[in-house]
Amino acid sequence: MMESSFLSAIAVGLDGLIYRLIPIPFVVDLVMTFVGIAILLGIISMAAIVFTYTERKICAFIQVRIGPNRVGGRFGLLQPVADMLKLMSKEDIMPAGADKVVWALSPALLFVPAALVYALFPFDAGAVLADVNVGVFLLFAISGQAVLPFLMGGYASNNKYSFIGGMRIVGQMLSYEAPLLFSLLGIIMLTGSLRLDDIVQMQAQNYWFIFMQPLAFIIFLIAAVAETNRTPFDLVEGESEIIAGPFTEYSGMRWALFFLAEYANLLTAAILATTFFLGGYSGPSFLPGFVWFGIKAVLMVLLIMWFRWTFPRTRVDQILTFGWKVLVPLSILNVVLTGALMFWFGIV
């Protein structure tokens, strides 16, 4: 029996309040669904605002600079707000000869899977919008759709630089999906379930999987950084060769949607690492579960940001070679070793 949590208690109370106002179960469920969607979109939007500021400050610290220090006082706290207002006020220009429908759909479709996956994450005990038995399968089925909008944006822009950039990023993302999935197979084998909350519950009862699957964690972390298109696997933007990749012909709010999806994917990678390797919302009882979940996710985000400003960008051939010839064999080896140890200790 899953124990209740602070967030689930709030959800039950809100559900009861809505039912008193509108005693129709279908309407109550519909309203609660929209409330959950609004909360998730708020989390993503706020994360993008906070992470843009945080990343600038981390970059400045590593490069011995000051960072934002004008808008919003000496610490530049309102710089993300100024950037948002600038993007909202910029002219939306469509390139001549572009495929109008595909070009317009690309940024929106890129953001959709980045936002949908948040419905599957257990932020606390009982606090999950869509608690399904095949959560892991559905999670990667949704996130895998993020590849297509990159190609759509590059192809529809009627720009060779955009198209080449889109092709390169699709090649990278497809290459690193394989080790990313294989790195999690060992955890699924140990848990015996595709339900995300079962994975968290098993870690709460035993050890975090980062200790039981250290090789899988390293593979996952590298592949996740590559999937989010961040340095040193940054093929989306190559200043000396492909301008801004598939984003070259976008401006204003359309470009902002690409930018928002990038930070949504960054937080997704951190939440995946938290859920699969760091025990999710489990932790000492003096703090609520969602607080532990947030602390772990933020620490993973800071780690990935540190990678970006520490390692240099690699070439496309090095990226693909490393993915197929190093990470894929290592991830398969981890699955084999996990199966052998499970058989040895009589877990199967």
Short mmCIF file of C-alpha atoms in Angstrom, two decimals:
data_model
loop_
_atom_site.label_atom_id
_atom_site.label_comp_id
_atom_site.label_asym_id
_atom_site.label_seq_id
_atom_site.Cartn_x
_atom_site.Cartn_y
_atom_site.Cartn_z
CA MET A 1 0.00 0.00 0.00
CA MET A 2 1.54 3.30 -1.05
CA GLU A 3 1.78 5.76 1.83
CA SER A 4 0.24 9.17 1.32
CA SER A 5 2.32 12.29 0.86
CA PHE A 6 1.94 16.01 1.30
CA LEU A 7 1.28 16.55 -2.40
CA SER A 8 -1.23 13.69 -2.65
CA ALA A 9 -3.07 15.05 0.41
CA ILE A 10 -3.35 18.46 -1.29
CA ALA A 11 -4.65 16.76 -4.45
CA VAL A 12 -7.29 14.85 -2.46
CA GLY A 13 -8.38 18.03 -0.71
CA LEU A 14 -8.62 19.95 -3.99
CA ASP A 15 -10.54 17.07 -5.56
CA GLY A 16 -13.04 17.15 -2.69
CA LEU A 17 -13.43 20.93 -2.95
CA ILE A 18 -14.17 20.77 -6.68
CA TYR A 19 -16.64 17.92 -6.10
CA ARG A 20 -18.57 20.08 -3.60
CA LEU A 21 -18.82 22.85 -6.19
CA ILE A 22 -19.57 20.58 -9.17
CA PRO A 23 -20.76 17.11 -8.02
CA ILE A 24 -20.11 15.43 -11.37
CA PRO A 25 -17.21 12.91 -11.28
CA PHE A 26 -16.31 13.35 -14.95
CA VAL A 27 -16.08 17.14 -14.61
CA VAL A 28 -14.02 16.82 -11.41
CA ASP A 29 -11.54 14.49 -13.13
CA LEU A 30 -11.34 16.82 -16.13
CA VAL A 31 -10.69 19.88 -13.94
CA MET A 32 -8.04 18.02 -11.92
CA THR A 33 -6.34 16.99 -15.16
CA PHE A 34 -6.17 20.57 -16.36
CA VAL A 35 -4.89 21.69 -12.95
CA GLY A 36 -2.12 19.10 -13.19
CA ILE A 37 -1.23 20.20 -16.72
CA ALA A 38 -1.13 23.85 -15.64
CA ILE A 39 1.17 22.99 -12.73
CA LEU A 40 3.53 21.01 -14.96
CA LEU A 41 3.68 23.81 -17.55
CA GLY A 42 4.36 26.26 -14.73
CA ILE A 43 7.23 24.11 -13.47
CA ILE A 44 8.76 23.92 -16.96
CA SER A 45 8.42 27.66 -17.59
CA MET A 46 9.82 28.61 -14.19
CA ALA A 47 12.67 26.13 -14.60
CA ALA A 48 13.62 27.73 -17.94
CA ILE A 49 13.70 31.20 -16.34
CA VAL A 50 15.72 30.08 -13.33
CA PHE A 51 18.11 27.85 -15.29
CA THR A 52 19.00 30.54 -17.83
CA TYR A 53 20.08 32.84 -15.02
CA THR A 54 21.83 30.04 -13.11
CA GLU A 55 23.74 28.87 -16.16
CA ARG A 56 24.99 32.37 -16.91
CA LYS A 57 26.24 32.73 -13.35
CA ILE A 58 27.91 29.29 -13.42
CA CYS A 59 29.53 30.10 -16.76
CA ALA A 60 30.75 33.43 -15.40
CA PHE A 61 32.17 31.78 -12.27
CA ILE A 62 34.06 29.14 -14.24
CA GLN A 63 35.41 31.72 -16.72
CA VAL A 64 36.24 34.23 -13.94
CA ARG A 65 33.63 36.77 -15.04
CA ILE A 66 30.74 38.52 -13.32
CA GLY A 67 27.75 37.47 -15.39
CA PRO A 68 24.39 39.34 -15.33
CA ASN A 69 24.82 42.40 -13.11
CA ARG A 70 22.66 45.20 -14.55
CA VAL A 71 18.95 44.36 -14.92
CA GLY A 72 17.50 43.75 -11.48
CA GLY A 73 20.27 45.10 -9.29
CA ARG A 74 23.89 44.11 -8.88
CA PHE A 75 23.08 40.41 -9.28
CA GLY A 76 21.04 40.86 -12.48
CA LEU A 77 18.08 38.88 -11.12
CA LEU A 78 15.66 40.29 -13.72
CA GLN A 79 17.83 39.47 -16.73
CA PRO A 80 15.70 36.40 -17.72
CA VAL A 81 12.58 38.61 -17.59
CA ALA A 82 14.25 41.15 -19.88
CA ASP A 83 15.21 38.38 -22.29
CA MET A 84 11.66 37.06 -22.31
CA LEU A 85 10.21 40.50 -23.05
CA LYS A 86 12.75 40.98 -25.84
CA LEU A 87 11.83 37.66 -27.47
CA MET A 88 8.10 38.39 -27.21
CA SER A 89 8.56 41.77 -28.91
CA LYS A 90 10.81 40.62 -31.78
CA GLU A 91 9.36 40.34 -35.27
CA ASP A 92 8.35 36.86 -36.41
CA ILE A 93 9.95 36.48 -39.85
CA MET A 94 9.26 33.52 -42.13
CA PRO A 95 11.95 32.88 -44.77
CA ALA A 96 10.99 33.09 -48.44
CA GLY A 97 10.39 29.68 -49.97
CA ALA A 98 9.84 27.97 -46.62
CA ASP A 99 7.25 25.22 -46.18
CA LYS A 100 4.92 27.36 -44.09
CA VAL A 101 2.97 24.62 -42.31
CA VAL A 102 5.96 22.43 -41.44
CA TRP A 103 8.08 25.45 -40.50
CA ALA A 104 5.41 26.75 -38.11
CA LEU A 105 4.71 23.35 -36.53
CA SER A 106 8.34 22.47 -35.79
CA PRO A 107 8.93 24.53 -32.60
CA ALA A 108 5.52 23.63 -31.18
CA LEU A 109 5.97 19.92 -31.84
CA LEU A 110 9.43 19.99 -30.23
CA PHE A 111 8.00 21.39 -27.01
CA VAL A 112 5.07 18.95 -26.83
CA PRO A 113 7.02 15.72 -26.05
CA ALA A 114 9.36 17.69 -23.78
CA ALA A 115 6.32 18.67 -21.70
CA LEU A 116 4.29 15.43 -21.96
CA VAL A 117 6.90 13.25 -20.26
CA TYR A 118 6.47 15.22 -17.01
CA ALA A 119 3.05 13.62 -16.58
CA LEU A 120 4.76 10.26 -15.96
CA PHE A 121 7.23 11.30 -13.25
CA PRO A 122 6.39 10.45 -9.59
CA PHE A 123 7.30 13.69 -7.81
CA ASP A 124 6.18 12.20 -4.47
CA ALA A 125 4.30 9.18 -3.16
CA GLY A 126 1.00 9.20 -5.06
CA ALA A 127 1.87 12.49 -6.79
CA VAL A 128 1.97 11.50 -10.44
CA LEU A 129 -0.37 12.71 -13.15
CA ALA A 130 -0.32 9.49 -15.22
CA ASP A 131 0.66 6.43 -13.19
CA VAL A 132 0.81 3.66 -15.79
CA ASN A 133 2.25 0.14 -15.57
CA VAL A 134 4.38 0.65 -18.69
CA GLY A 135 5.67 4.06 -17.66
CA VAL A 136 9.25 3.49 -18.80
CA PHE A 137 8.13 2.29 -22.23
CA LEU A 138 5.70 5.19 -22.64
CA LEU A 139 8.30 7.67 -21.40
CA PHE A 140 10.80 6.82 -24.11
CA ALA A 141 8.11 6.40 -26.75
CA ILE A 142 7.09 10.03 -26.14
CA SER A 143 10.59 11.47 -25.77
CA GLY A 144 11.70 9.70 -28.95
CA GLN A 145 9.33 11.92 -30.93
CA ALA A 146 11.58 14.92 -30.23
CA VAL A 147 13.86 13.88 -33.11
CA LEU A 148 11.36 14.68 -35.87
CA PRO A 149 10.82 18.43 -35.16
CA PHE A 150 14.57 19.10 -35.53
CA LEU A 151 14.50 17.62 -39.02
CA MET A 152 11.24 19.41 -39.81
CA GLY A 153 12.66 22.79 -38.79
CA GLY A 154 15.83 22.30 -40.82
CA TYR A 155 14.07 20.98 -43.91
CA ALA A 156 11.22 23.52 -43.95
CA SER A 157 13.50 26.58 -43.55
CA ASN A 158 14.69 26.44 -47.17
CA ASN A 159 18.24 26.89 -45.90
CA LYS A 160 21.09 24.44 -46.50
CA TYR A 161 22.76 25.32 -43.22
CA SER A 162 19.52 24.60 -41.35
CA PHE A 163 19.00 21.32 -43.18
CA ILE A 164 22.55 20.12 -42.56
CA GLY A 165 22.24 21.10 -38.90
CA GLY A 166 18.96 19.21 -38.61
CA MET A 167 20.45 16.10 -40.20
CA ARG A 168 23.43 16.17 -37.87
CA ILE A 169 21.39 16.55 -34.72
CA VAL A 170 19.03 13.75 -35.77
CA GLY A 171 22.02 11.48 -36.36
CA GLN A 172 23.38 12.27 -32.91
CA MET A 173 20.09 11.81 -31.06
CA LEU A 174 19.33 8.50 -32.75
CA SER A 175 22.84 7.26 -32.00
CA TYR A 176 22.63 8.00 -28.28
CA GLU A 177 19.11 6.70 -27.73
CA ALA A 178 20.45 3.14 -27.93
CA PRO A 179 22.96 3.35 -25.02
CA LEU A 180 20.48 5.47 -23.04
CA LEU A 181 17.85 2.73 -23.20
CA PHE A 182 20.31 -0.12 -22.66
CA SER A 183 21.71 1.62 -19.58
CA LEU A 184 18.28 1.41 -17.93
CA LEU A 185 17.61 -2.24 -18.80
CA GLY A 186 19.65 -3.44 -15.81
CA ILE A 187 17.42 -1.40 -13.47
CA ILE A 188 14.27 -2.77 -15.10
CA MET A 189 15.67 -6.30 -14.67
CA LEU A 190 16.36 -5.71 -10.97
CA THR A 191 12.99 -4.09 -10.37
CA GLY A 192 10.93 -6.41 -12.53
CA SER A 193 8.61 -3.55 -13.43
CA LEU A 194 8.19 -0.78 -15.99
CA ARG A 195 6.28 1.36 -13.50
CA LEU A 196 8.33 4.38 -12.42
CA ASP A 197 6.97 4.45 -8.87
CA ASP A 198 7.95 0.77 -8.40
CA ILE A 199 11.52 1.69 -9.34
CA VAL A 200 11.54 4.45 -6.72
CA GLN A 201 9.94 2.22 -4.07
CA MET A 202 12.55 -0.50 -4.55
CA GLN A 203 15.34 2.03 -4.03
CA ALA A 204 13.61 3.30 -0.88
CA GLN A 205 13.55 -0.26 0.48
CA ASN A 206 17.10 -1.20 -0.56
CA TYR A 207 19.93 0.86 -2.07
CA TRP A 208 19.92 3.58 -4.68
CA PHE A 209 20.66 2.14 -8.10
CA ILE A 210 23.65 4.46 -8.52
CA PHE A 211 25.43 2.09 -6.11
CA MET A 212 24.05 -1.09 -7.67
CA GLN A 213 24.47 0.07 -11.29
CA PRO A 214 27.45 2.50 -11.31
CA LEU A 215 28.46 1.70 -14.91
CA ALA A 216 24.87 2.21 -16.07
CA PHE A 217 24.77 5.61 -14.34
CA ILE A 218 27.92 6.81 -16.12
CA ILE A 219 26.59 5.61 -19.48
CA PHE A 220 23.20 7.17 -18.81
CA LEU A 221 24.70 10.51 -17.80
CA ILE A 222 26.85 10.76 -20.94
CA ALA A 223 23.99 9.68 -23.22
CA ALA A 224 21.55 12.06 -21.51
CA VAL A 225 23.89 15.02 -22.07
CA ALA A 226 24.14 14.02 -25.74
CA GLU A 227 20.35 13.67 -26.01
CA THR A 228 19.87 17.19 -24.64
CA ASN A 229 22.34 18.52 -27.26
CA ARG A 230 24.57 20.22 -24.76
CA THR A 231 28.33 20.68 -24.86
CA PRO A 232 30.48 18.65 -25.38
CA PHE A 233 27.83 17.06 -27.65
CA ASP A 234 26.55 20.33 -29.06
CA LEU A 235 25.87 19.76 -32.74
CA VAL A 236 22.81 22.02 -32.84
CA GLU A 237 24.94 25.15 -32.93
CA GLY A 238 28.31 25.14 -34.65
CA GLU A 239 29.32 28.77 -35.03
CA SER A 240 32.06 28.09 -37.55
CA GLU A 241 30.08 25.83 -39.87
CA ILE A 242 26.29 25.51 -39.48
CA ILE A 243 25.31 28.83 -37.83
CA ALA A 244 22.51 27.85 -35.40
CA GLY A 245 21.55 24.57 -37.05
CA PRO A 246 17.80 24.02 -37.55
CA PHE A 247 17.10 27.21 -35.54
CA THR A 248 18.90 29.53 -37.99
CA GLU A 249 15.75 30.91 -39.65
CA TYR A 250 13.67 31.22 -36.48
CA SER A 251 13.22 34.35 -34.39
CA GLY A 252 11.07 35.74 -31.60
CA MET A 253 8.74 33.39 -29.76
CA ARG A 254 9.27 30.54 -32.22
CA TRP A 255 12.96 30.51 -31.36
CA ALA A 256 12.00 30.84 -27.68
CA LEU A 257 10.01 27.59 -27.92
CA PHE A 258 13.17 25.78 -29.09
CA PHE A 259 15.01 27.37 -26.20
CA LEU A 260 12.27 26.40 -23.72
CA ALA A 261 12.32 22.81 -24.99
CA GLU A 262 16.09 22.66 -24.44
CA TYR A 263 15.75 23.53 -20.76
CA ALA A 264 12.70 21.28 -20.40
CA ASN A 265 14.83 18.41 -21.75
CA LEU A 266 17.65 19.39 -19.39
CA LEU A 267 15.31 19.10 -16.42
CA THR A 268 13.91 15.86 -17.86
CA ALA A 269 17.40 14.33 -17.96
CA ALA A 270 17.98 15.39 -14.34
CA ILE A 271 14.62 13.96 -13.25
CA LEU A 272 15.32 10.68 -15.06
CA ALA A 273 18.65 10.36 -13.25
CA THR A 274 16.90 11.17 -9.98
CA THR A 275 14.15 8.62 -10.55
CA PHE A 276 16.25 5.74 -11.85
CA PHE A 277 19.50 6.15 -9.92
CA LEU A 278 19.08 8.51 -6.94
CA GLY A 279 16.00 7.10 -5.25
CA GLY A 280 13.47 9.60 -6.58
CA TYR A 281 11.47 11.18 -3.76
CA SER A 282 12.82 8.78 -1.11
CA GLY A 283 14.86 10.31 1.69
CA PRO A 284 14.92 10.99 5.46
CA SER A 285 11.50 11.81 6.85
CA PHE A 286 12.42 15.26 8.18
CA LEU A 287 11.75 16.66 4.69
CA PRO A 288 8.78 15.91 2.39
CA GLY A 289 9.42 13.57 -0.52
CA PHE A 290 8.94 16.22 -3.20
CA VAL A 291 11.62 18.35 -1.53
CA TRP A 292 14.14 15.50 -1.72
CA PHE A 293 13.10 14.97 -5.33
CA GLY A 294 13.70 18.64 -6.13
CA ILE A 295 17.07 18.75 -4.37
CA LYS A 296 18.37 15.72 -6.27
CA ALA A 297 17.07 17.01 -9.62
CA VAL A 298 18.63 20.46 -9.11
CA LEU A 299 21.99 18.91 -8.19
CA MET A 300 21.90 16.87 -11.40
CA VAL A 301 21.09 20.01 -13.41
CA LEU A 302 24.07 21.80 -11.87
CA LEU A 303 26.29 18.82 -12.71
CA ILE A 304 25.22 18.89 -16.37
CA MET A 305 25.75 22.66 -16.49
CA TRP A 306 29.23 22.17 -15.09
CA PHE A 307 29.95 19.73 -17.94
CA ARG A 308 28.93 22.33 -20.51
CA TRP A 309 31.43 24.94 -19.34
CA THR A 310 34.25 22.49 -18.62
CA PHE A 311 34.63 20.23 -21.66
CA PRO A 312 35.28 21.42 -25.24
CA ARG A 313 32.96 20.65 -28.13
CA THR A 314 33.81 17.45 -30.00
CA ARG A 315 33.61 16.70 -33.75
CA VAL A 316 30.63 14.92 -35.24
CA ASP A 317 32.69 11.83 -36.17
CA GLN A 318 34.06 11.59 -32.62
CA ILE A 319 30.57 11.87 -31.16
CA LEU A 320 29.10 9.11 -33.33
CA THR A 321 32.11 6.83 -32.94
CA PHE A 322 32.04 7.17 -29.16
CA GLY A 323 28.32 6.41 -29.06
CA TRP A 324 28.32 3.32 -31.25
CA LYS A 325 31.75 1.83 -30.49
CA VAL A 326 32.08 2.63 -26.79
CA LEU A 327 28.77 3.35 -25.07
CA VAL A 328 26.62 0.77 -26.86
CA PRO A 329 29.00 -2.17 -26.14
CA LEU A 330 29.44 -1.02 -22.53
CA SER A 331 25.68 -0.72 -22.01
CA ILE A 332 25.11 -4.21 -23.43
CA LEU A 333 27.92 -5.52 -21.22
CA ASN A 334 26.20 -3.98 -18.20
CA VAL A 335 22.96 -5.80 -19.08
CA VAL A 336 24.83 -9.11 -19.40
CA LEU A 337 26.66 -8.61 -16.10
CA THR A 338 23.42 -7.67 -14.35
CA GLY A 339 21.73 -10.82 -15.62
CA ALA A 340 24.70 -12.99 -14.61
CA LEU A 341 24.80 -11.54 -11.08
CA MET A 342 21.03 -11.92 -10.69
CA PHE A 343 21.35 -15.59 -11.68
CA TRP A 344 24.35 -16.06 -9.40
CA PHE A 345 22.56 -14.65 -6.34
CA GLY A 346 19.30 -16.40 -7.17
CA ILE A 347 17.29 -13.25 -7.85
CA VAL A 348 15.79 -14.73 -11.02
#
